[in-house]
Short mmCIF file of C-alpha atoms in Angstrom, two decimals:
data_model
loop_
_atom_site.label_atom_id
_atom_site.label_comp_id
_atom_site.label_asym_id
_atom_site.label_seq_id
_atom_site.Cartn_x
_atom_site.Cartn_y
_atom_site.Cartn_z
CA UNK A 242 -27.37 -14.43 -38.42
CA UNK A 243 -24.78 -12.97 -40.91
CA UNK A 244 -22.23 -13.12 -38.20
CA UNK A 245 -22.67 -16.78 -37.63
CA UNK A 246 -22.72 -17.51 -41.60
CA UNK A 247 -19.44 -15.62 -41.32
CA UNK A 248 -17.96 -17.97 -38.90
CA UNK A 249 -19.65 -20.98 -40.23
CA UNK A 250 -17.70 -20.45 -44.12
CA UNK A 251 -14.68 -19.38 -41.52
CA UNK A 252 -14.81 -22.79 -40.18
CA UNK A 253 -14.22 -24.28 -43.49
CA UNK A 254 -11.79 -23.22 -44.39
CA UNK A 255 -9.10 -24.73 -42.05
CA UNK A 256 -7.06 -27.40 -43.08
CA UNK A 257 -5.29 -27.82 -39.92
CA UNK A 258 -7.11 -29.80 -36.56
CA UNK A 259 -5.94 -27.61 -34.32
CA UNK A 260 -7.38 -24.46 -35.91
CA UNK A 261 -10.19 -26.36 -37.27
CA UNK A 262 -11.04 -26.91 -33.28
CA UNK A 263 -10.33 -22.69 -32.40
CA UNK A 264 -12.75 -22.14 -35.01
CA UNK A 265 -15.17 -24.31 -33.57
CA UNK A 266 -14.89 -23.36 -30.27
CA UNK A 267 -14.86 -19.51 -31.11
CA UNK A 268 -17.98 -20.30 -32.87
CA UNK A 269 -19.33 -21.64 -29.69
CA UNK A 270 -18.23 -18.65 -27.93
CA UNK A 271 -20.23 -16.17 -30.42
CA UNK A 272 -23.38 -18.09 -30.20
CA UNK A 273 -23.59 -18.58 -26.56
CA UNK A 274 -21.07 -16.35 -24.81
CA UNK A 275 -20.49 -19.37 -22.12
CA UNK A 276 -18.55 -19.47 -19.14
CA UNK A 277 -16.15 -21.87 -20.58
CA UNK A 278 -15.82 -24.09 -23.49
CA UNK A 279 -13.56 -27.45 -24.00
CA UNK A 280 -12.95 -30.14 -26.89
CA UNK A 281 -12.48 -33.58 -24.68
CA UNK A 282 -10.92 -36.57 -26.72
CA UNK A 283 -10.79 -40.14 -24.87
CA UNK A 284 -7.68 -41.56 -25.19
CA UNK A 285 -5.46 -44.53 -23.76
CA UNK A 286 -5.99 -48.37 -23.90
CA UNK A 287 -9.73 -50.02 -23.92
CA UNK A 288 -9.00 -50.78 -19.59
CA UNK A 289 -7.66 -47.56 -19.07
CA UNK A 290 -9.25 -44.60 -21.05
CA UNK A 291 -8.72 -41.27 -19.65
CA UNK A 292 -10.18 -37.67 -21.11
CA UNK A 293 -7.72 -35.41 -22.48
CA UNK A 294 -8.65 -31.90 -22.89
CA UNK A 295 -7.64 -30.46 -26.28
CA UNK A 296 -8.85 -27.34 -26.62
CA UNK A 297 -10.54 -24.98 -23.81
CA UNK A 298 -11.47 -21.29 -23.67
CA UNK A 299 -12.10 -20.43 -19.97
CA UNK A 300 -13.76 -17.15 -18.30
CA UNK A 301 -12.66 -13.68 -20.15
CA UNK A 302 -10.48 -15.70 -22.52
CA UNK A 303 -10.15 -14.51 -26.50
CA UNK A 304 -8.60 -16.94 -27.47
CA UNK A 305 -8.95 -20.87 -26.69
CA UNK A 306 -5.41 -22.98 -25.62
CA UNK A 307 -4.18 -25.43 -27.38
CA UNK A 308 -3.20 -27.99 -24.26
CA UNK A 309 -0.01 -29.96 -25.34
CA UNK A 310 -0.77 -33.72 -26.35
CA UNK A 311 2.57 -34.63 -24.74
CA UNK A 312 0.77 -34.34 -20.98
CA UNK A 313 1.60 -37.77 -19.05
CA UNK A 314 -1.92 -40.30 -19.84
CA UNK A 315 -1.63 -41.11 -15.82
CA UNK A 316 -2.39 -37.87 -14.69
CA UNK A 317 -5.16 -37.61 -16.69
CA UNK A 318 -8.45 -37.93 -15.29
CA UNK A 319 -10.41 -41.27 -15.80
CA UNK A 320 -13.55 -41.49 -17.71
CA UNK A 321 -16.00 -42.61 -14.90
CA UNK A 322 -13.84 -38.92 -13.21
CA UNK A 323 -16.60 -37.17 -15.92
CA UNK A 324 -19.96 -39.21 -15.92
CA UNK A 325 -21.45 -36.45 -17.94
CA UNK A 326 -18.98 -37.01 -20.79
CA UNK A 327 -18.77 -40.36 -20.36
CA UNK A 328 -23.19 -40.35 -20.64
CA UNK A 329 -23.23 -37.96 -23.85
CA UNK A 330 -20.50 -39.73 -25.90
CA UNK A 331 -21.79 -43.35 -25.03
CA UNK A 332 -25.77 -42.72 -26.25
CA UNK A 333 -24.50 -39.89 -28.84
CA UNK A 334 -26.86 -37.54 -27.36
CA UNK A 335 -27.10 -33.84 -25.86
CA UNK A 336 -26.40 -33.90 -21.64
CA UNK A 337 -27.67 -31.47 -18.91
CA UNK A 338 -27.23 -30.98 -15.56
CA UNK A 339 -28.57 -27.99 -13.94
CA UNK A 340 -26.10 -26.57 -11.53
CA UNK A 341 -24.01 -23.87 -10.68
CA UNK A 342 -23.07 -23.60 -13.39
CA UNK A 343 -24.79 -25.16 -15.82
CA UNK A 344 -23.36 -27.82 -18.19
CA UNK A 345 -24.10 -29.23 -21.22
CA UNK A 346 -21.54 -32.05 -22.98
CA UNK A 347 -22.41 -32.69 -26.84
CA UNK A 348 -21.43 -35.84 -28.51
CA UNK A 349 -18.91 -34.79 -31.31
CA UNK A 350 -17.15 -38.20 -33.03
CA UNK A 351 -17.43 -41.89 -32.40
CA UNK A 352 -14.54 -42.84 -35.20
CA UNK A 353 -11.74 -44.61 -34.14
CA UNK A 354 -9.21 -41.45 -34.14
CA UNK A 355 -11.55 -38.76 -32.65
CA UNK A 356 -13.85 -40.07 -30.01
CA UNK A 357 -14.54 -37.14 -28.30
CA UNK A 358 -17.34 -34.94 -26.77
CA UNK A 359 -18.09 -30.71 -26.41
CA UNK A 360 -18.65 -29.78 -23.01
CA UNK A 361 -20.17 -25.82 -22.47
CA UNK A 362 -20.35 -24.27 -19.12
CA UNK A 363 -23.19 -21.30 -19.15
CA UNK A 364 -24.50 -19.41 -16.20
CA UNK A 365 -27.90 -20.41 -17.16
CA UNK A 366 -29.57 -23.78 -18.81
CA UNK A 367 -29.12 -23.45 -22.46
CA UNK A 368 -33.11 -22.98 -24.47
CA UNK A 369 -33.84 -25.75 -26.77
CA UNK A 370 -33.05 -23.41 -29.72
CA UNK A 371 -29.99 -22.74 -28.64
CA UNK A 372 -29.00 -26.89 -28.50
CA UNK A 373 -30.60 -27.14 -32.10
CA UNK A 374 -28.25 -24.44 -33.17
CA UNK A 375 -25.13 -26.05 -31.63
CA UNK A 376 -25.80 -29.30 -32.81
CA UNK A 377 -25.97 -27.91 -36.16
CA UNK A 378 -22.80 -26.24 -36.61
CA UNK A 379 -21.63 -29.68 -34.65
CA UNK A 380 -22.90 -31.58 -37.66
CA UNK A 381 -21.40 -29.38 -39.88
CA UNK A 382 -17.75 -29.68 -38.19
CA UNK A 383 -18.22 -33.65 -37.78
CA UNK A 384 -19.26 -33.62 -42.24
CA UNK A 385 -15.81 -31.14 -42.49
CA UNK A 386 -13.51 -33.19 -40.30
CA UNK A 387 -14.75 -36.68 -42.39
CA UNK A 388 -13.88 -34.76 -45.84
CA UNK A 389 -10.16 -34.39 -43.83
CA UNK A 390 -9.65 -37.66 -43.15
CA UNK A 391 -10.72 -38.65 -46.27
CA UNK A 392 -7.97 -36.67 -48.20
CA UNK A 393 -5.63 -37.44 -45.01
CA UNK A 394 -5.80 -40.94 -44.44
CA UNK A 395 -5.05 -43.86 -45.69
CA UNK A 396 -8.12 -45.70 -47.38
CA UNK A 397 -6.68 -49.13 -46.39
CA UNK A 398 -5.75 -48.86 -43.23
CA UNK A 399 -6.95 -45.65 -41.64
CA UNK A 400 -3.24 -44.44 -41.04
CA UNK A 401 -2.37 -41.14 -41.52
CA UNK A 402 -1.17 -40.66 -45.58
CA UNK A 403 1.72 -39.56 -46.63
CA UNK A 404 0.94 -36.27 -48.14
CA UNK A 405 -0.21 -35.10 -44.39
CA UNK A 406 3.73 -35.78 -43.06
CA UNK A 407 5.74 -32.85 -43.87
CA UNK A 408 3.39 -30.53 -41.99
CA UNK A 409 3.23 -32.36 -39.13
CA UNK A 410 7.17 -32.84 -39.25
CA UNK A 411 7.47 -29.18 -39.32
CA UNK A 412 5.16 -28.88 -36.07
CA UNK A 413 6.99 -31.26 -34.41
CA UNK A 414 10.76 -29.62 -35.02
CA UNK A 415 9.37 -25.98 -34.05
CA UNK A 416 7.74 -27.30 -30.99
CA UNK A 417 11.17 -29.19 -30.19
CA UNK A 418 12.46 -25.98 -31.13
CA UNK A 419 10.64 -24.12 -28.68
CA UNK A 420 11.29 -27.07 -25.56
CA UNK A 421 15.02 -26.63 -26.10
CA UNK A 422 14.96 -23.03 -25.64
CA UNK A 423 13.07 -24.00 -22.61
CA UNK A 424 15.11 -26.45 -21.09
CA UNK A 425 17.96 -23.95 -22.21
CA UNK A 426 16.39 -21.45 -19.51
CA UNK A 427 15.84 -24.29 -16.79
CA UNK A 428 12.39 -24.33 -17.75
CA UNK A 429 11.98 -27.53 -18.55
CA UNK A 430 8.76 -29.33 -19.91
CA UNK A 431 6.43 -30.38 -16.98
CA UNK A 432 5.64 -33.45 -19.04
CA UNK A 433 9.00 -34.51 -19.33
CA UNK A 434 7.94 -35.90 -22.78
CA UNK A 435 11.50 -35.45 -24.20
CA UNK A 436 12.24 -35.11 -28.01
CA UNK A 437 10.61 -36.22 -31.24
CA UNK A 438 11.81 -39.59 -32.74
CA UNK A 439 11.12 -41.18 -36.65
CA UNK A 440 10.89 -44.69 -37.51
CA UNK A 441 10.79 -46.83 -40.29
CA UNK A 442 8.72 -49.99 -40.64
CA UNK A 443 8.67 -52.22 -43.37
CA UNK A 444 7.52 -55.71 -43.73
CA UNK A 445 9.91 -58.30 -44.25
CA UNK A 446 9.45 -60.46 -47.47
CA UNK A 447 6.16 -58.74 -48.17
CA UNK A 448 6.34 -59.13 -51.88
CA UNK A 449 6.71 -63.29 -51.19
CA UNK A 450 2.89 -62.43 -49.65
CA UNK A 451 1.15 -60.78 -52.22
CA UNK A 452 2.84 -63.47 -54.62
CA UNK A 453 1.99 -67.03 -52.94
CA UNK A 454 -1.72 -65.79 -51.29
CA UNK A 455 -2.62 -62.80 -53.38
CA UNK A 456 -3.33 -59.07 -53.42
CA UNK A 457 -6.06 -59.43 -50.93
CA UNK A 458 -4.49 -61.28 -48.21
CA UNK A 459 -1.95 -58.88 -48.46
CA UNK A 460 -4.74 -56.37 -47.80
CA UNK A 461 -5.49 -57.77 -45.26
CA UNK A 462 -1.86 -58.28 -43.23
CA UNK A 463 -1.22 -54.42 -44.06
CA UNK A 464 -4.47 -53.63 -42.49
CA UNK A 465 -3.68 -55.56 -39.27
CA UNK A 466 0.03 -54.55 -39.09
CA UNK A 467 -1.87 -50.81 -38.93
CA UNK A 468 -3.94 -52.31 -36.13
CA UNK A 469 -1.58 -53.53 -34.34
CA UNK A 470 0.73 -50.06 -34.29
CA UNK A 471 -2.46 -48.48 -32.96
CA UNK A 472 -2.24 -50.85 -29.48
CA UNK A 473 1.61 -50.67 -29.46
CA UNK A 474 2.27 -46.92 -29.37
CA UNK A 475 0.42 -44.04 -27.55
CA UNK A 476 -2.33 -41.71 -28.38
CA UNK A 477 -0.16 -38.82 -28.94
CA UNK A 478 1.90 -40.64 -31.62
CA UNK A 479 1.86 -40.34 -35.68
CA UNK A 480 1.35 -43.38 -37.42
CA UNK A 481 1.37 -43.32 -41.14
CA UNK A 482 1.61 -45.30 -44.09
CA UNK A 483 3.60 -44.56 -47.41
CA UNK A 484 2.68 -47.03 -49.47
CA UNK A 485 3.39 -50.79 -50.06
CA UNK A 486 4.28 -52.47 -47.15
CA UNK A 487 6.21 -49.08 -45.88
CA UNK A 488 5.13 -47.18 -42.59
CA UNK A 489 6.25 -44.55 -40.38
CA UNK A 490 5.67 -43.41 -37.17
CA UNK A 491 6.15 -39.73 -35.51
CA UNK A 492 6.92 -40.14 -31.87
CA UNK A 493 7.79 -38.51 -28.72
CA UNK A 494 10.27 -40.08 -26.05
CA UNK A 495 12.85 -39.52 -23.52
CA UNK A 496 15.26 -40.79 -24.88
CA UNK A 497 16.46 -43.23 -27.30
CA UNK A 498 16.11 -46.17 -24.67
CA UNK A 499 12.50 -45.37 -24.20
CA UNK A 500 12.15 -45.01 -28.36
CA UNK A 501 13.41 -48.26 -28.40
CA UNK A 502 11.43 -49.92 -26.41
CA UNK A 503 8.40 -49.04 -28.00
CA UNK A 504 9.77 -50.29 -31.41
CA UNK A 505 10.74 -53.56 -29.82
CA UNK A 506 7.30 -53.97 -28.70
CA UNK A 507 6.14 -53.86 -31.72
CA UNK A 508 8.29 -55.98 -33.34
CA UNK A 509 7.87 -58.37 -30.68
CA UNK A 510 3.61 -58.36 -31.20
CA UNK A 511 4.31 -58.46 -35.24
CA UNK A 512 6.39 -61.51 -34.87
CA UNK A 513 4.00 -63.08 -32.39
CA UNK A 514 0.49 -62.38 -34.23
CA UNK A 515 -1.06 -65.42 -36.40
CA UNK A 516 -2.09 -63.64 -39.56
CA UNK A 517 -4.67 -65.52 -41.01
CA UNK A 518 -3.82 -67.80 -44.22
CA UNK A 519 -0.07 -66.09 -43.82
CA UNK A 520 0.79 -67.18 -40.24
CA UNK A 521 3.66 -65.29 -39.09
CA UNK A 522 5.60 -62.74 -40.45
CA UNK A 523 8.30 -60.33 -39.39
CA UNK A 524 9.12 -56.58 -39.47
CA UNK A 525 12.34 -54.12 -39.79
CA UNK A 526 12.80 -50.94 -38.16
CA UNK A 527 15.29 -48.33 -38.51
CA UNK A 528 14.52 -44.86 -36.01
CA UNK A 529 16.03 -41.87 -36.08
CA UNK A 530 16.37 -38.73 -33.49
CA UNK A 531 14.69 -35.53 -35.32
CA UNK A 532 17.40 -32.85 -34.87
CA UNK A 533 17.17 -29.20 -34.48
CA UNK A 534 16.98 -27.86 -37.73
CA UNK A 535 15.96 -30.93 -39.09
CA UNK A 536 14.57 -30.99 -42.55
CA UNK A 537 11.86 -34.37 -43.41
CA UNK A 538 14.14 -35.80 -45.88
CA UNK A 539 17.41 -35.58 -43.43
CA UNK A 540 15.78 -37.09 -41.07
CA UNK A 541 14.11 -39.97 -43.31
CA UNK A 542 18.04 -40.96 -44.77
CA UNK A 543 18.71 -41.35 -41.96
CA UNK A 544 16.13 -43.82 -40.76
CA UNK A 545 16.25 -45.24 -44.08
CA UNK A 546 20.03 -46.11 -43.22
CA UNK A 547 18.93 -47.72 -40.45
CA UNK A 548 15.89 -50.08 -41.55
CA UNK A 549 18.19 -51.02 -44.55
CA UNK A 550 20.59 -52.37 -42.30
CA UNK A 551 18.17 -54.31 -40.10
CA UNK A 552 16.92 -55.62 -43.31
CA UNK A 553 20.81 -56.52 -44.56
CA UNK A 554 21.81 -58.11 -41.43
CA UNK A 555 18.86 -60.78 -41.02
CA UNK A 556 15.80 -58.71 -40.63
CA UNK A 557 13.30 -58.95 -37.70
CA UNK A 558 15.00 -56.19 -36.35
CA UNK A 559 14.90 -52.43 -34.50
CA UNK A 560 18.27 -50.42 -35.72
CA UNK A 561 19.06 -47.28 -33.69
CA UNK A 562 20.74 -44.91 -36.38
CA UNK A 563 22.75 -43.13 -33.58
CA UNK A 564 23.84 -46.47 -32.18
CA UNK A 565 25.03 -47.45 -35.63
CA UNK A 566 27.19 -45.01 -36.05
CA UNK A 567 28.95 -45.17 -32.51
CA UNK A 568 29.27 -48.67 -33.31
CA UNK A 569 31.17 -47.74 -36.58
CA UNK A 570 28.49 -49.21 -39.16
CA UNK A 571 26.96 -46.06 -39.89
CA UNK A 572 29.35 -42.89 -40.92
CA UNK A 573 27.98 -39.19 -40.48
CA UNK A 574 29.23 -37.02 -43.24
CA UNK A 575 30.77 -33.70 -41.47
CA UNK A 576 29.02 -31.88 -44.78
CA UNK A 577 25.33 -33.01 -44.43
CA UNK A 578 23.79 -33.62 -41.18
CA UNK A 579 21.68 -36.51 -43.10
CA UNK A 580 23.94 -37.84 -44.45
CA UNK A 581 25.55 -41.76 -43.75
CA UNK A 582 27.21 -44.54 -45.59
CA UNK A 583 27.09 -47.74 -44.94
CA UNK A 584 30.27 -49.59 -44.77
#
């Protein structure tokens, strides 16, 4: 019992997911010495939801892998491929089977960001005690990882908040870091995800809102502009909000093309949504590569460069800051990687 106390306060005190999820599943580990262990998460659009595995300790492991979020959705495996998961997150309740071996899939979160289950492979069925335990220390994690969305997130619209971006910027550069090396070796990334990319999003005119409807319609356009980034970019993606009618988004492409796109897109829905009471409004975007080296505020001048131009040249538009400055509207200064002046 003092050993599990010990990994209980050990739980929380993690800050980050990903080691909140270790500590979870090495608390598993101690408390039922399993076969394996894995953290599912359902991802992907409402007609095409797939499980991606997160975290997973397998047979003799010490340690539990961290799978890379990056993975391509279509490979994948559906949620109908995993009835049992599938069962345990839909009624919220504790799944057997009996079998060689035998599993056991606990419901974990239903909110909109973390819908995901706990799936335990043991040589034998698991006693009733044992499931009461587990579904304790499951409680426990589920109360910690609320109290981190509530200082992470956005009250309004759920987005992740500003104070959360630096750390995941850093992630993302030494991960790019790392993939470089990689490709540097001819190892490339299986995933073929590509490099990070930063955008800008702000709302065009949004002070005219809040001025001819009022604070709480423009409540309410913020909180579907957030709703609609959720259906335009992909699960592995970083959507925040700064403040105001200012947003950002963290994402992984190919290549600028593919960055691009997914901007345009939403642009495109923005433009074509009926807000109520509003009707239609528009956004701009300015996106930026993240560089090797990069630092957060390099990266966001040079974004910023970009949205401001959208915004200067007619709004209700996506600005590449690498395409401004090969077409001569943007100018890199030689002594500061970030930064650019607009002609």
């Amino acid at each position: 019992m003092p050993h599990l106390v010990e990994n209980l306060a050990n739980l929380t005190t993690h800050k980050d997911r990903d080691e909140l999820e270790i500590a979870l599943v090495l608390t598993i580990k101690d408390l039922l010495a399993p076969l394996t262990i894995a953290i599912c998460r359902i991802v992907g659009e409402r007609d095409d939801e797939r499980w991606f595995t997160c975290t997973f300790l397998g047979p003799g492991e010490r340690v539990p892998k961290i799978d890379s979020a990056w993975n391509n959705r279509d490979i994948l495996p559906r949620l109908s491929d995993h009835p049992l998961r599938q069962q345990a997150f839909d009624t919220q309740q504790v799944i057997r089977q009996i079998s060689s071996p035998n599993i056991t899939v606990f419901p974990l979160s239903r909110s909109f960001e973390m819908r995901s289950v706990l799936e335990v492979h043991t040589e034998g069925p698991l006693a009733e005690e044992s499931i009461k335990l587990v579904t304790g220390v499951l409680r426990l994690y589920s109360n910690f990882q609320n109290l981190l969305d509530y200082g992470e997130r956005d009250t309004l619209t759920e987005l992740l908040n500003r104070k959360t971006f630096d750390g995941a910027f850093m992630k993302a550069t030494i991960e790019q870091n790392k993939a470089s090396d990689l490709e540097q070796n001819d190892r490339r990334d299986a995933s073929g995800a590509g490099r990070y990319w930063l955008a800008m999003i702000d709302i065009d005119h949004f002070k005219r809102v809040n001025d001819t409807y009022g604070h709480l319609i423009g409540d309410e356009v913020l909180l579907l502009l957030a709703r609609l980034m959720r259906t335009c970019f992909r699960f592995h993606d970083q959507l925040y909000r700064f403040g105001g009618e200012e947003f950002v988004v963290l994402m992984r492409c190919k290549n600028e093309v593919d960055a691009g796109h997914a901007l345009e897109r939403l642009r495109k829905n923005t433009e074509n949504h009926l807000f109520p009471q509003v009707g239609h409004i528009t956004i701009s975007i300015g996106f930026s590569e993240v560089r090797t080296g990069d630092t957060p505020s390099g990266a966001f001048e040079r974004a910023d460069k970009a949205v401001y131009h959208a915004k200067a040249s007619g709004r209700n538009r996506v600005c590449s800051h690498a395409a401004l400055v090969v077409e001569g509207i943007l100018v890199e200064q030689a002594t500061n990687m970030g930064d650019v002046e607009l002609f």
